[in-house]
Short mmCIF file of C-alpha atoms and ligand atoms in Angstrom, two decimals:
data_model
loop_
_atom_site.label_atom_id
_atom_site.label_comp_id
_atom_site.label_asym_id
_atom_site.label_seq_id
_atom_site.Cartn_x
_atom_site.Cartn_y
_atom_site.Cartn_z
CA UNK A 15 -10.26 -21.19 6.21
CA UNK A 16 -8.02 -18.85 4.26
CA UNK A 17 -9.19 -19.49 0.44
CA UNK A 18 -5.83 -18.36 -1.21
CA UNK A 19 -2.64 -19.80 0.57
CA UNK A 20 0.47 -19.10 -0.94
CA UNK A 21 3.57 -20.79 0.98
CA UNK A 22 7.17 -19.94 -0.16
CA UNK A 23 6.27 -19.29 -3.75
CA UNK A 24 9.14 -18.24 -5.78
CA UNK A 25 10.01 -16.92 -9.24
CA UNK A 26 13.14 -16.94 -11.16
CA UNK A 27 13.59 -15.44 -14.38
CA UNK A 28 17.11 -16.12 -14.54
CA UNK A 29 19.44 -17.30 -11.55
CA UNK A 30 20.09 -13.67 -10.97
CA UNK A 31 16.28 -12.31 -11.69
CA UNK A 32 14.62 -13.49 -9.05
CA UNK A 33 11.58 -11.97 -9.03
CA UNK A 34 10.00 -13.39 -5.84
CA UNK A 35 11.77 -14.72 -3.31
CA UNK A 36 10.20 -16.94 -1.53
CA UNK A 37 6.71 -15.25 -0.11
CA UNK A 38 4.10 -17.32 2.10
CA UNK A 39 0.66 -15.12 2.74
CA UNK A 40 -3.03 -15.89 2.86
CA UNK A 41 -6.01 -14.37 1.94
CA UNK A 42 -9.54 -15.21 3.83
CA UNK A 43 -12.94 -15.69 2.36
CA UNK A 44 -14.09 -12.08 2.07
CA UNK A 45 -10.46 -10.13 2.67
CA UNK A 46 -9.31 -7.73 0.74
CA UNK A 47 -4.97 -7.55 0.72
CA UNK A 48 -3.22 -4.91 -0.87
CA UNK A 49 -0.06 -5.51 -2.23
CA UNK A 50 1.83 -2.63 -2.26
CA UNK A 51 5.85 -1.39 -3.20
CA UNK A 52 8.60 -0.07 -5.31
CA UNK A 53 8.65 -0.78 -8.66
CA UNK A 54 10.39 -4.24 -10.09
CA UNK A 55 9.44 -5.24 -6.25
CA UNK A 56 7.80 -8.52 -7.58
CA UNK A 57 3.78 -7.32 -6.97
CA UNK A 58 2.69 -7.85 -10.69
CA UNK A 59 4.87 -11.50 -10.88
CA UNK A 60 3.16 -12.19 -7.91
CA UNK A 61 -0.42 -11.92 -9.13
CA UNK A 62 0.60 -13.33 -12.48
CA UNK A 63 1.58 -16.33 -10.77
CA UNK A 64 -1.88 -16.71 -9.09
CA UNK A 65 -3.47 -16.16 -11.82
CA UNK A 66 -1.49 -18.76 -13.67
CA UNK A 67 0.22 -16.39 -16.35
CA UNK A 68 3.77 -17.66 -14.57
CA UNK A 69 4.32 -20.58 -13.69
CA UNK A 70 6.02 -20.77 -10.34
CA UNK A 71 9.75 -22.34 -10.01
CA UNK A 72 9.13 -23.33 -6.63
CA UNK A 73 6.55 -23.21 -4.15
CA UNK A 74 2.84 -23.96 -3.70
CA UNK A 75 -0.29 -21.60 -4.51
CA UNK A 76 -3.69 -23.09 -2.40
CA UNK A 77 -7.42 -22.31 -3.90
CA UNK A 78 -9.14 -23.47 -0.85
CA UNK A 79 -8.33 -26.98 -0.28
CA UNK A 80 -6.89 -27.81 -3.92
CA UNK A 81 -3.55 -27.10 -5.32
CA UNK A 82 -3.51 -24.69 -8.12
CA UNK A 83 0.10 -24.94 -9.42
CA UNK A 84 -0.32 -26.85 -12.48
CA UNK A 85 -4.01 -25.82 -13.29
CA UNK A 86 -4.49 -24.08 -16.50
CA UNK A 87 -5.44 -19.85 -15.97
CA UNK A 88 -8.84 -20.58 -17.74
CA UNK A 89 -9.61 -23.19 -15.22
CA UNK A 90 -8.50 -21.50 -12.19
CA UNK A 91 -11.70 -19.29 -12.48
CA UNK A 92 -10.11 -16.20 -11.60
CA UNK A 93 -11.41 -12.26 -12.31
CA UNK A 94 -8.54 -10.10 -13.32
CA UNK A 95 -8.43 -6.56 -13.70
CA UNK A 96 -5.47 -5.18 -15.16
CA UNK A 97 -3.73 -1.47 -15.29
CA UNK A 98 -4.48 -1.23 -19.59
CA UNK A 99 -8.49 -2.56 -18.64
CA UNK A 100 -7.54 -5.21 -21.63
CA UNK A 101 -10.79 -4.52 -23.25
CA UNK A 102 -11.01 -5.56 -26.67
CA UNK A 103 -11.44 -2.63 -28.98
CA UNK A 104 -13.49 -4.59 -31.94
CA UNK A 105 -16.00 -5.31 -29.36
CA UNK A 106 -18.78 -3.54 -28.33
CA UNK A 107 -19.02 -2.66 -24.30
CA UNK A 108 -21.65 -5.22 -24.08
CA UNK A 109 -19.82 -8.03 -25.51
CA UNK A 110 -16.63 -6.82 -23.69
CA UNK A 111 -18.95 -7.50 -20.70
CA UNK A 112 -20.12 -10.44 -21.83
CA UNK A 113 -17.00 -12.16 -22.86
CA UNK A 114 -15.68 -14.24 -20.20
CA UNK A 115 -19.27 -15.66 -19.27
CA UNK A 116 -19.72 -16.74 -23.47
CA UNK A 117 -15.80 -18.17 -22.77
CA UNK A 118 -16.96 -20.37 -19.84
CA UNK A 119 -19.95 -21.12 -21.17
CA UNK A 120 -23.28 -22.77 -19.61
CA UNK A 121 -25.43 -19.47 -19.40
CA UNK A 122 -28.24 -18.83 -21.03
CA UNK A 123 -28.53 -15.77 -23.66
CA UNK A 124 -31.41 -14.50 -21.05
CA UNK A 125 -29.05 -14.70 -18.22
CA UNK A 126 -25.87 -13.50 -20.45
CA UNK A 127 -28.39 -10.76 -20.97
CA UNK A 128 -29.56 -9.63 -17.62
CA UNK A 129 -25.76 -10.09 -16.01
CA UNK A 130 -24.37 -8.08 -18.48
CA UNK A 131 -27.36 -5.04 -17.72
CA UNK A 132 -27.25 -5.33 -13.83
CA UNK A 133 -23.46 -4.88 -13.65
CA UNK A 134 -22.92 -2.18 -16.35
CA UNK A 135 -25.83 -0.17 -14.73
CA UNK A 136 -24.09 -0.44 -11.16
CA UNK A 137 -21.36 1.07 -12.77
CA UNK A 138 -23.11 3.60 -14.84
CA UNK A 139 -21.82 2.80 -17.93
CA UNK A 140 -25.20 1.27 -19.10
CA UNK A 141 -26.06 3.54 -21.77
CA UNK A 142 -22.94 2.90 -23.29
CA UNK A 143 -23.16 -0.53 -24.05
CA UNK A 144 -23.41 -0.15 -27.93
CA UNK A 145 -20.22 1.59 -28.11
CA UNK A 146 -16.91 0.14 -28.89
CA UNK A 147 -13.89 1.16 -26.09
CA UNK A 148 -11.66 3.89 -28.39
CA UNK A 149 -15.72 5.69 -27.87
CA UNK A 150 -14.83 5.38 -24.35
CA UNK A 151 -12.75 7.89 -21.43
CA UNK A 152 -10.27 6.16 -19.76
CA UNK A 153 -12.99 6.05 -17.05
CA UNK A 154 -15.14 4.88 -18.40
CA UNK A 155 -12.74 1.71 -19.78
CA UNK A 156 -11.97 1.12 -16.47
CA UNK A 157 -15.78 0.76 -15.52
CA UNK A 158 -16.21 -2.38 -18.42
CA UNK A 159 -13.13 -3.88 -16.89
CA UNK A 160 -14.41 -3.67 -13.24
CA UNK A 161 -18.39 -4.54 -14.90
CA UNK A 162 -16.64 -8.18 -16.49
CA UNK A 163 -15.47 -8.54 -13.42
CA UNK A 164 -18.32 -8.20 -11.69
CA UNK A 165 -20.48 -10.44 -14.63
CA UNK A 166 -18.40 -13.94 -13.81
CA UNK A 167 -18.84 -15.82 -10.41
CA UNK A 168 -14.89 -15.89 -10.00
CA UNK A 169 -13.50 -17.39 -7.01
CA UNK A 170 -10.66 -15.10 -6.65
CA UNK A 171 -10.37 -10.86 -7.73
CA UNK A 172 -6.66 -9.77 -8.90
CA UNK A 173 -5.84 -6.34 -9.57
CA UNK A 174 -3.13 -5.19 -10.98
CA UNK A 175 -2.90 -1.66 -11.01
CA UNK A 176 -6.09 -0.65 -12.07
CA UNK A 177 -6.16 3.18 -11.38
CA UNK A 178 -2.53 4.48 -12.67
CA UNK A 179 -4.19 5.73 -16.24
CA UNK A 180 -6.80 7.73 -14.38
CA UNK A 181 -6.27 11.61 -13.17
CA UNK A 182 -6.33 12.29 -9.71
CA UNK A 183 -10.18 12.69 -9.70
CA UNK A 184 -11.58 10.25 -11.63
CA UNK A 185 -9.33 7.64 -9.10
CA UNK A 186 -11.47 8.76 -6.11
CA UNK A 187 -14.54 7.61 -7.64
CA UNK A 188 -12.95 4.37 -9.29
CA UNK A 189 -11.68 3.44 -5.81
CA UNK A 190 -15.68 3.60 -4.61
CA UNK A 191 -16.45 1.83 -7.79
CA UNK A 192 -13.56 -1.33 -6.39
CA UNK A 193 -14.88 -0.62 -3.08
CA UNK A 194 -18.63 -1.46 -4.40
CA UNK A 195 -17.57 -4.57 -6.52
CA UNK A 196 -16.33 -5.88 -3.57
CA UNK A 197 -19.17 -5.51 -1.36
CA UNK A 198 -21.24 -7.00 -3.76
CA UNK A 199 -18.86 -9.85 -4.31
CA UNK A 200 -16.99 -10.30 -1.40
CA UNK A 201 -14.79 -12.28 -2.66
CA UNK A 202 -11.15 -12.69 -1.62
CA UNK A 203 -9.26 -9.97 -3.64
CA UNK A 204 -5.46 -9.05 -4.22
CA UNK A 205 -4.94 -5.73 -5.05
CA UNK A 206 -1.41 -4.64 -6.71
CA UNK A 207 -0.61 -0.99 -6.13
CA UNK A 208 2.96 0.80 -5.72
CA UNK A 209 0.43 3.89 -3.97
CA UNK A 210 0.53 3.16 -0.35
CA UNK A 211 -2.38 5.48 0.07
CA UNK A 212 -4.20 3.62 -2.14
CA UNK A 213 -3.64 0.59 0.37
CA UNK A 214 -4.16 2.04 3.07
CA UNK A 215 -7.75 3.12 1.55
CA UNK A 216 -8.86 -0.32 -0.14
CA UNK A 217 -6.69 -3.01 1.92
CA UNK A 218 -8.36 -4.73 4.92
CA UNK A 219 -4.84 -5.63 5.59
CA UNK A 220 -1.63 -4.96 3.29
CA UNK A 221 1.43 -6.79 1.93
CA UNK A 222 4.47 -4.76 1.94
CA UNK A 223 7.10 -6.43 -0.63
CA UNK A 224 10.55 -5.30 -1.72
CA UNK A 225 13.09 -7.17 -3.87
CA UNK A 226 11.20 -10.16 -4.15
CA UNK A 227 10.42 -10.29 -0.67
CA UNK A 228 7.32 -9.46 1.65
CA UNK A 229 8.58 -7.15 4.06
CA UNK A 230 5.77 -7.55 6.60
CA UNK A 231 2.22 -8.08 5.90
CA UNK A 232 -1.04 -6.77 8.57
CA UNK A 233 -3.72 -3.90 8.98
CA UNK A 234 -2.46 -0.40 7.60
CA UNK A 235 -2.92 0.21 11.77
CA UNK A 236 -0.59 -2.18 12.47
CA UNK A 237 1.80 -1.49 9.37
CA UNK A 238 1.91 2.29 10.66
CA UNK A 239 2.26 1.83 14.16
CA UNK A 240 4.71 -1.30 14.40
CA UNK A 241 6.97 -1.52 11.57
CA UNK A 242 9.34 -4.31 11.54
CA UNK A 243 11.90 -2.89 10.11
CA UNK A 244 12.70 0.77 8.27
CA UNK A 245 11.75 0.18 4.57
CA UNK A 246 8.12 -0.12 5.91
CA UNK A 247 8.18 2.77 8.59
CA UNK A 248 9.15 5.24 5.92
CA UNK A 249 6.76 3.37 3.06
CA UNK A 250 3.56 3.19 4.44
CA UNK A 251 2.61 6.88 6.37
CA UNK A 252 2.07 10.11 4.13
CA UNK A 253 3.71 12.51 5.07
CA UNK A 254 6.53 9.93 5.78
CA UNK A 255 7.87 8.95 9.11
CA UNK A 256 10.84 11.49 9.95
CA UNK A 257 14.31 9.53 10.11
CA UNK A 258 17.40 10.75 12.19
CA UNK A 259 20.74 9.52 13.04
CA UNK A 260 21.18 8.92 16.29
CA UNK A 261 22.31 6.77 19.28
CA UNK A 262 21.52 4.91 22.47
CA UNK A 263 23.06 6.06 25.67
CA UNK A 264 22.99 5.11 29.15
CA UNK A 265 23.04 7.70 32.10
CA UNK A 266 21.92 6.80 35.71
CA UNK A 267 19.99 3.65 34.72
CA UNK A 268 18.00 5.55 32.28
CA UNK A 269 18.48 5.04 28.34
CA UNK A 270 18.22 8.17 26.21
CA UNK A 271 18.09 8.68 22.56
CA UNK A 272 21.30 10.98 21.47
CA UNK A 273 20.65 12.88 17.80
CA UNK A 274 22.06 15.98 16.25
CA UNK A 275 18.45 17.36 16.66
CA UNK A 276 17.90 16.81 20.33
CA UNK A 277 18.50 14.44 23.34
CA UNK A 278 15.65 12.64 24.74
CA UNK A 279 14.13 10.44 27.80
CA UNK A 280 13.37 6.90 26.32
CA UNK A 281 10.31 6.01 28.01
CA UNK A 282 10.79 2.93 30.65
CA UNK A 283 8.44 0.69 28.71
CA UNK A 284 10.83 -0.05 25.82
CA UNK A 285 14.06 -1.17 28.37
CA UNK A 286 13.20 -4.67 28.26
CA UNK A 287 13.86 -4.48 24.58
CA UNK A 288 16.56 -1.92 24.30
CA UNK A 289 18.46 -3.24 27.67
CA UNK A 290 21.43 -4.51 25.73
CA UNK A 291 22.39 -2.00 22.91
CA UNK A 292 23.35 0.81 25.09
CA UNK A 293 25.91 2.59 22.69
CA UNK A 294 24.26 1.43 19.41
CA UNK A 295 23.55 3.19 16.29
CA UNK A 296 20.34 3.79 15.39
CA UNK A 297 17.87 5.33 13.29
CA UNK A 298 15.09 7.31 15.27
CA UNK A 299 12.09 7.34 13.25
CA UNK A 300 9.12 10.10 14.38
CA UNK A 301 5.98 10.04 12.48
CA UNK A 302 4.76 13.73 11.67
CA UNK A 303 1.77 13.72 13.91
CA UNK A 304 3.96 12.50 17.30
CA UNK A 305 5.62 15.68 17.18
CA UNK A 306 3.34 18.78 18.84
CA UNK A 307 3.68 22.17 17.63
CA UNK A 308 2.75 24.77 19.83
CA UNK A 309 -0.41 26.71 19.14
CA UNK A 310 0.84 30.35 19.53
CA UNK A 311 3.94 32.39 20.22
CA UNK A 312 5.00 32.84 23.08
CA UNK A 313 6.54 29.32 23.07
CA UNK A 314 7.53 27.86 26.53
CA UNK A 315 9.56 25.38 26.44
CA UNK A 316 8.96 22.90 29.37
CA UNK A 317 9.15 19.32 27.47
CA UNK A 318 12.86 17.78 28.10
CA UNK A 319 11.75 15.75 24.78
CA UNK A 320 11.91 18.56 22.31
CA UNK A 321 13.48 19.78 18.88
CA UNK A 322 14.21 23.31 19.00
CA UNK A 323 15.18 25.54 16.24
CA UNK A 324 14.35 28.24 13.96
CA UNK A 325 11.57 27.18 11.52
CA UNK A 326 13.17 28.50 8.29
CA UNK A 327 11.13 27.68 5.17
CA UNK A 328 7.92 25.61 4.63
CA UNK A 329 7.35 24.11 1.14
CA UNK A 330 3.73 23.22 0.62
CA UNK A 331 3.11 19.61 -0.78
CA UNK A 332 0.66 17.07 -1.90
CA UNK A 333 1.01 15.08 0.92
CA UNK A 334 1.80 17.66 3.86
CA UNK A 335 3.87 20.23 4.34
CA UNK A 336 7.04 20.20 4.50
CA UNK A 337 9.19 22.64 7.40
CA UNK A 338 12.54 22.87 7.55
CA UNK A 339 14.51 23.44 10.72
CA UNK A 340 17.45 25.34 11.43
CA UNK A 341 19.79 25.36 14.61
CA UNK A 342 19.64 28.11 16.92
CA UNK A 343 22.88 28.82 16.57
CA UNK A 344 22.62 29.89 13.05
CA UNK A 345 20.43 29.26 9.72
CA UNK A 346 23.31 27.83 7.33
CA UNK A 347 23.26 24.28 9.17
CA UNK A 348 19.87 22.34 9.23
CA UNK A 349 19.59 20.60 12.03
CA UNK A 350 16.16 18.53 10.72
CA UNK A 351 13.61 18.54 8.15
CA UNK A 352 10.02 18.24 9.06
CA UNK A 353 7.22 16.34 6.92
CA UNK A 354 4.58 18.23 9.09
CA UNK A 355 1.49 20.52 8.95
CA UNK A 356 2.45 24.22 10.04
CA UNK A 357 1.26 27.55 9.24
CA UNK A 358 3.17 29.88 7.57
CA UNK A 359 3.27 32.34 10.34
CA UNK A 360 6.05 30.31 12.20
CA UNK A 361 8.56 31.48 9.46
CA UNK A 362 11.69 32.91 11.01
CA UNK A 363 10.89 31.99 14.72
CA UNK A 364 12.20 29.64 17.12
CA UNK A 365 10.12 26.78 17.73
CA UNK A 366 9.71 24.04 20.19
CA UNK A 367 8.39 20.82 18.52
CA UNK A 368 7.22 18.41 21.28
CA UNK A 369 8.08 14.46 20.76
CA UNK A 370 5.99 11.82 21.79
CA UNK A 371 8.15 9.19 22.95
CA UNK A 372 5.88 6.96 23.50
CA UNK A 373 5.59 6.41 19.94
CA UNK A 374 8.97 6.67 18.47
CA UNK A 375 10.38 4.16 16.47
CA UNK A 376 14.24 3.03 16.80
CA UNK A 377 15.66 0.82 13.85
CA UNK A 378 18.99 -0.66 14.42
CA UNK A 379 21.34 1.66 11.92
CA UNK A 380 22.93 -1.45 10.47
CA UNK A 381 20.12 -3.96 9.53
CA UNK A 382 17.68 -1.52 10.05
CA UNK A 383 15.38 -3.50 11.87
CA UNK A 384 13.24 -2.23 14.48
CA UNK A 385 14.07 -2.63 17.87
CA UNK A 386 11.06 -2.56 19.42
CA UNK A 387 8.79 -4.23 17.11
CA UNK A 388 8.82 -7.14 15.07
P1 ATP B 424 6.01 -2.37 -11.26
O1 ATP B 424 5.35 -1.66 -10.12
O2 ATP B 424 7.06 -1.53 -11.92
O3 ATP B 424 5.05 -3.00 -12.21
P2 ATP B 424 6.42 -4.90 -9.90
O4 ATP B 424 6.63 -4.79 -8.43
O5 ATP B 424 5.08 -5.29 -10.36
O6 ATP B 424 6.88 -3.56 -10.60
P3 ATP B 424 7.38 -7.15 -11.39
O7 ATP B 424 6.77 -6.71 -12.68
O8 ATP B 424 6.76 -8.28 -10.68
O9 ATP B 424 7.52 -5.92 -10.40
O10 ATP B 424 8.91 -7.49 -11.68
C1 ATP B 424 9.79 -7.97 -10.67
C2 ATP B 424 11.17 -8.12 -11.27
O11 ATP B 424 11.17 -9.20 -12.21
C3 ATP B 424 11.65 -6.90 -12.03
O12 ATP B 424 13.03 -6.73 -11.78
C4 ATP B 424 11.38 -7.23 -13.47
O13 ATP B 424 12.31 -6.58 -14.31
C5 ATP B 424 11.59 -8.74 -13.48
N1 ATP B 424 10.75 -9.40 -14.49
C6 ATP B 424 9.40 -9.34 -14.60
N2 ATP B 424 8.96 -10.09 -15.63
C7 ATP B 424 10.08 -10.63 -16.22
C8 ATP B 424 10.31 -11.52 -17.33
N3 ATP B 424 9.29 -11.99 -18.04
N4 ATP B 424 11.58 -11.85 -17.59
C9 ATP B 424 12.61 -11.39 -16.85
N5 ATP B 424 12.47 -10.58 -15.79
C10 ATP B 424 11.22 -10.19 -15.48
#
């Protein structure tokens, strides 16, 4: 049974700020969902509103069998990490640690004692537990927060943000740090992040929201491979899924896919779905690794599904390279911009850049939903 159910929960500030629109999901006894999106997308309102912070306008939030709408935060016995750590700076570590077991109450000092040891050692901040936070790296701040996390037998993990104070580093070892509280307590978890690598990493599957809404919700597999529409396609997938204009056309009882870039065989799988919008305007969306560059020069071009061109520049980036495509029949127009990996050699010559059409994704130009998933 899923132990959080949340069925068309909705939030509004104002009757123009509505920050969640309606949103049904579940989370099952062990799962782990990242919730992931632009900002003001309605991820933090979300959790607030399972933890109880908000209280929902409409809706109905599910702890297992009971209804938790009108049960107080305290009572709801939910762990919550936040983005800040909320650690209280007159406090020592310990006490930070201890603090929501001596709110509850009902444990012993001994037991106060040896939960509060056994949780800051598994995340090393043990031989800081005299020390009040401003003694503290951001770090190591987040480490208390994750430790009185890990101290109380909560039901239910939120997270909201926990990593965005930490440098790049110090976020690959608190992600194993998350990644450890939750194997020890498996508990169900919702994890707010507008990183969609982070997700991708922590999420055993992942809410997509924007506006208030959830966009689609599943695996990070399924999330990359089947979009449902083009806000997720281009979200989750670093380097992002290439995007071009294009159209459908119909030649000889075969459908092709018409762009400035290149014209290309649609593969006969996808007719069922694609039968009827011969002439429609789409947007063609090919994620970086469907596209094959050539190993070496000389490059023969035998694949009818190819973009050819003269690769002009490539700007090195965090998340991929990025290679930009000129026509052959001169540099000044760009025919296409690549989020791919390519070595620098390839400056200056023509290349053929093979496309997998098996996975290509076509959103309908207007609503820009997919076509052929969803
Ligand atoms: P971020 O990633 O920037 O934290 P978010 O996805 O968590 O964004 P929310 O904080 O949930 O977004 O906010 C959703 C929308 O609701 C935003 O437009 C925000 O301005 C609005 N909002 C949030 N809290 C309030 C409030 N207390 N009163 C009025 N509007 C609010």
């Amino acid at each position: 049974m899923a132990l959080i159910q949340v069925r068309d929960l909705r939030k509004e500030f104002s009757a123009e700020k509505i920050a969640v629109n309606n949103v049904s999901f579940e989370v099952k006894e062990g799962e782990f969902l990242a919730m992931v999106g632009p900002s003001g997308c309605g991820k933090t309102t979300t959790l607030r509103l399972l933890a109880g912070l908000e209280a929902a306008t409409s809706g109905e939030i599910r702890f297992g069998d009971k209804v938790v709408n009108e049960i107080r935060p305290r009572d709801r016995n939910v762990a919550m990490v936040f983005q800040d750590y909320a650690v209280f700076p007159h406090l020592t570590v310990y006490e930070n640690i201890a603090y929501g077991l001596r709110a509850r109450g009902g444990y012993s000092r001994q037991e106060i004692d040896s939960r509060v040891t056994k949780a800051a050692q598994m995340f090393r901040i043990d031989p800081l537990l005299k020390r009040k936070p401003r003694q503290l790296s951001g770090g190591e701040r987040q480490r208390v927060a994750l430790a009185r996390a890990m101290v109380r037998d909560a039901d239910i993990i939120l997270f909201d943000e926990p990593l965005s104070n930490l440098d790049a580093q110090l976020r690959h070892q608190a992600r194993e740090d998350i990644m450890l509280l939750h194997q020890q307590r498996p508990k169900p978890t919702v994890y707010v992040t507008h990183d969609q690598s982070e997700a991708m990493a922590l999420g055993d599957r992942i809410a997509v929201m924007r506006g208030g809404k959830l966009e689609q919700i599943g695996t990070g597999q399924d999330l990359y491979s089947k979009p449902v529409n083009q806000f997720v396609a281009f979200f989750i997938g670093a380097p992002s899924i290439n995007l071009f204009d294009g159209r459908i056309s119909a030649e000889d009882g075969s459908l092709y896919i018409e762009t400035a870039a290149f014209k290309a065989l649609i593969p006969a799988q996808f007719n069922d779905k694609l039968g009827g919008h011969a002439g429609l305007a789409v947007k063609v969306g090919i994620r970086p690794e469907d596209m094959h560059v050539p190993k070496q020069a000389p490059f023969a071009v035998t694949d009818d599904n190819t973009i050819r061109g003269i690769l002009n520049e490539i700007e090195p980036s965090a998340t991929g390279s990025i290679a930009y495509l000129s026509s052959l029949e001169g540099d000044s127009e760009y025919v296409a911009t690549f989020r791919i990996r390519l070595p620098a050699s390839y400056i200056g010559k023509e290349i053929p850049l093979g496309i997998n059409m098996e996975k290509i994704h076509l959103f309908d130009a207007a609503s820009e939903h997919s076509l052929l998933y969803g």
